[in-house]
């Protein structure tokens, strides 16, 4: 079958094909200028969805990681405070042991003074601040230190705990109310109460009350152990948080690589495509230029 | 009786026929680039015969009529393809606009602001009483609200622009149908209508099809009836025309397209499924509302879930019962009870979402949002308590926050988290744009084929016209030569009479 081919048919086809070729070229140029092969969802709906998911996951991981970072920085302060309290308690214990063997009254007065200093030191550590907030006031966030009364050692914070999200499913408690640290499970004025024990010993040394010293001295060891336990608790939790932090760092890194694969344009590949697209446009223009030049009319007359 | 005078007339008819042929060829060449022009040709016929002494001799040629190479089927196919192409072009263009308006970048967008909001919430979990972290939370929450509002406002503008365009296009339809009716009348008024008129009418029909998509039916006497495609609505008929008009719909607030038939106005909006108007209607009434509906669902989800939790908490200054986002109630007035689907339940909420005015200190409104009023704590006077902000953080992973079926209960819908829901809005839109763009590319090829088909029948080929030119030139020269011979013979006889 013979088809009639007219100039407008040729022109129409050329314009359509050239439009497609120019659109391809423009898309490649966009990829080269943004370095991204998916600039909008319609470029590749499947990959665009994965890219959005990856970005969401990165955002979530970053959120968790930053919250963990903030908590870890507080944990360092908590751990330092606990360690110092334990060290002071150790020193106090040593002093009490030495003092209990001493018969010299003025020496006992000095020991009592020293115990008073140790007690004040522990209160200082219990009143320590981090980022402008008291570390051991529970959740009450008081304006004045939670252990503001040096005589009674009373606690003005609360016993509430608060948690941090480790991931979407798991929360962990990340605070130690001052009462837990200072008073232990027995509570204020109990045999677990570090401040009470030191106050009792101080008073006993001042009063030369050997019976009380002998009765109280053995209680310092469990108190010391309890603080040690708290240090271990903070250390273990810090370890867990650091491990989660590492996990999120690695996870983010992995996701960023996935994102890179999904999103980033291969510049060399795109440059080749651009060359191909330009060749196509050039060939179309050259071909159309030659088609337009001649018809039978040019050969008549 | 055949004589020299008769021969002169015979030769003259040859010159005349060649002259007409040359004119027709010249006209074809002149219209080589005229869109919709149908190649014309002179239909030649013998002029008649003279019989003398038992001998019958022809007395020349005549032009019976000027014909146009035209195939109705090909033209109808082209008209349909133009309507479909315009529909897809408008649909694709509108969807591309919607996608551009919803585009996310590394710097801006709803997804990014949602991500930053939840990161700020997460940090508030770790530092519930820290004012800097609280300020950051306020800023990011305001960003989310403002991004959603901005996207909704942009989509609203686009929807209104489409609506205005529809009114303009309807006016153009009326102008074109008026011209078609005029041409119909002119064709009807003459027994042998000019081929140019028929071409003009076809051109107008094709233009009309681009706007509204039409079916064309041939009527006797070179008349045509033009209907709205796929609908039994006549735009132009025999000696009649029905106009289109627009009126504002009481339910949508947008224009309905009406047809006015003998004073009766009928709403035919749903019957227009082709042409630019069809495309505009699809973008205005389907595509944009679908995206806005999802934005409304997202905004309503944020308002309801954040407010429900935030109201239970206590701020640093002891305030409680405060909303996080405004409006406090995301549900439109008069919505059905929870458990019953109401498609309009959250209509327009994306355009109004803001950070709640409850977070502004009423005693010092000039200071703006007050970070101390953010209720992170579950107990009064416990600034370090993060139980409430912890619940807000949990919302990031909750899949029971979007009420996609609009029955007031998001829990069973499992529409995904806020971020996933928005991601799926974008990828759904991307898939649609991709599909419609592909359909449009395919349709362009079909249109090109339909144009080629018409061109194959009706188009002007300069090579063919060169042949015709040459043929008529030769015929003209031969007839002139014949006239010269007869003239010479006649002169010779006349001259001899005098000698």
JSON list of C-alpha atoms in Angstrom, two decimals, chain B residues 163 246-258 267 269 284-285:
[
{"chain": "B", "resi": 163, "resn": "UNK", "atom": "CA", "xyz": [-12.81, 26.89, 38.21]},
{"chain": "B", "resi": 246, "resn": "UNK", "atom": "CA", "xyz": [-21.99, 28.25, 34.23]},
{"chain": "B", "resi": 247, "resn": "UNK", "atom": "CA", "xyz": [-23.65, 28.68, 37.60]},
{"chain": "B", "resi": 248, "resn": "UNK", "atom": "CA", "xyz": [-22.24, 28.40, 41.09]},
{"chain": "B", "resi": 249, "resn": "UNK", "atom": "CA", "xyz": [-23.10, 25.12, 42.77]},
{"chain": "B", "resi": 250, "resn": "UNK", "atom": "CA", "xyz": [-24.74, 25.45, 46.15]},
{"chain": "B", "resi": 251, "resn": "UNK", "atom": "CA", "xyz": [-22.92, 22.37, 47.44]},
{"chain": "B", "resi": 252, "resn": "UNK", "atom": "CA", "xyz": [-19.37, 22.83, 46.13]},
{"chain": "B", "resi": 253, "resn": "UNK", "atom": "CA", "xyz": [-19.20, 26.57, 45.59]},
{"chain": "B", "resi": 254, "resn": "UNK", "atom": "CA", "xyz": [-17.66, 25.92, 42.19]},
{"chain": "B", "resi": 255, "resn": "UNK", "atom": "CA", "xyz": [-19.14, 26.36, 38.74]},
{"chain": "B", "resi": 256, "resn": "UNK", "atom": "CA", "xyz": [-21.50, 23.79, 37.29]},
{"chain": "B", "resi": 257, "resn": "UNK", "atom": "CA", "xyz": [-21.65, 23.63, 33.51]},
{"chain": "B", "resi": 258, "resn": "UNK", "atom": "CA", "xyz": [-25.18, 23.95, 32.17]},
{"chain": "B", "resi": 267, "resn": "UNK", "atom": "CA", "xyz": [-26.60, 20.73, 34.68]},
{"chain": "B", "resi": 269, "resn": "UNK", "atom": "CA", "xyz": [-21.11, 18.87, 34.48]},
{"chain": "B", "resi": 284, "resn": "UNK", "atom": "CA", "xyz": [-10.84, 20.56, 40.10]},
{"chain": "B", "resi": 285, "resn": "UNK", "atom": "CA", "xyz": [-13.38, 17.96, 41.24]}
]
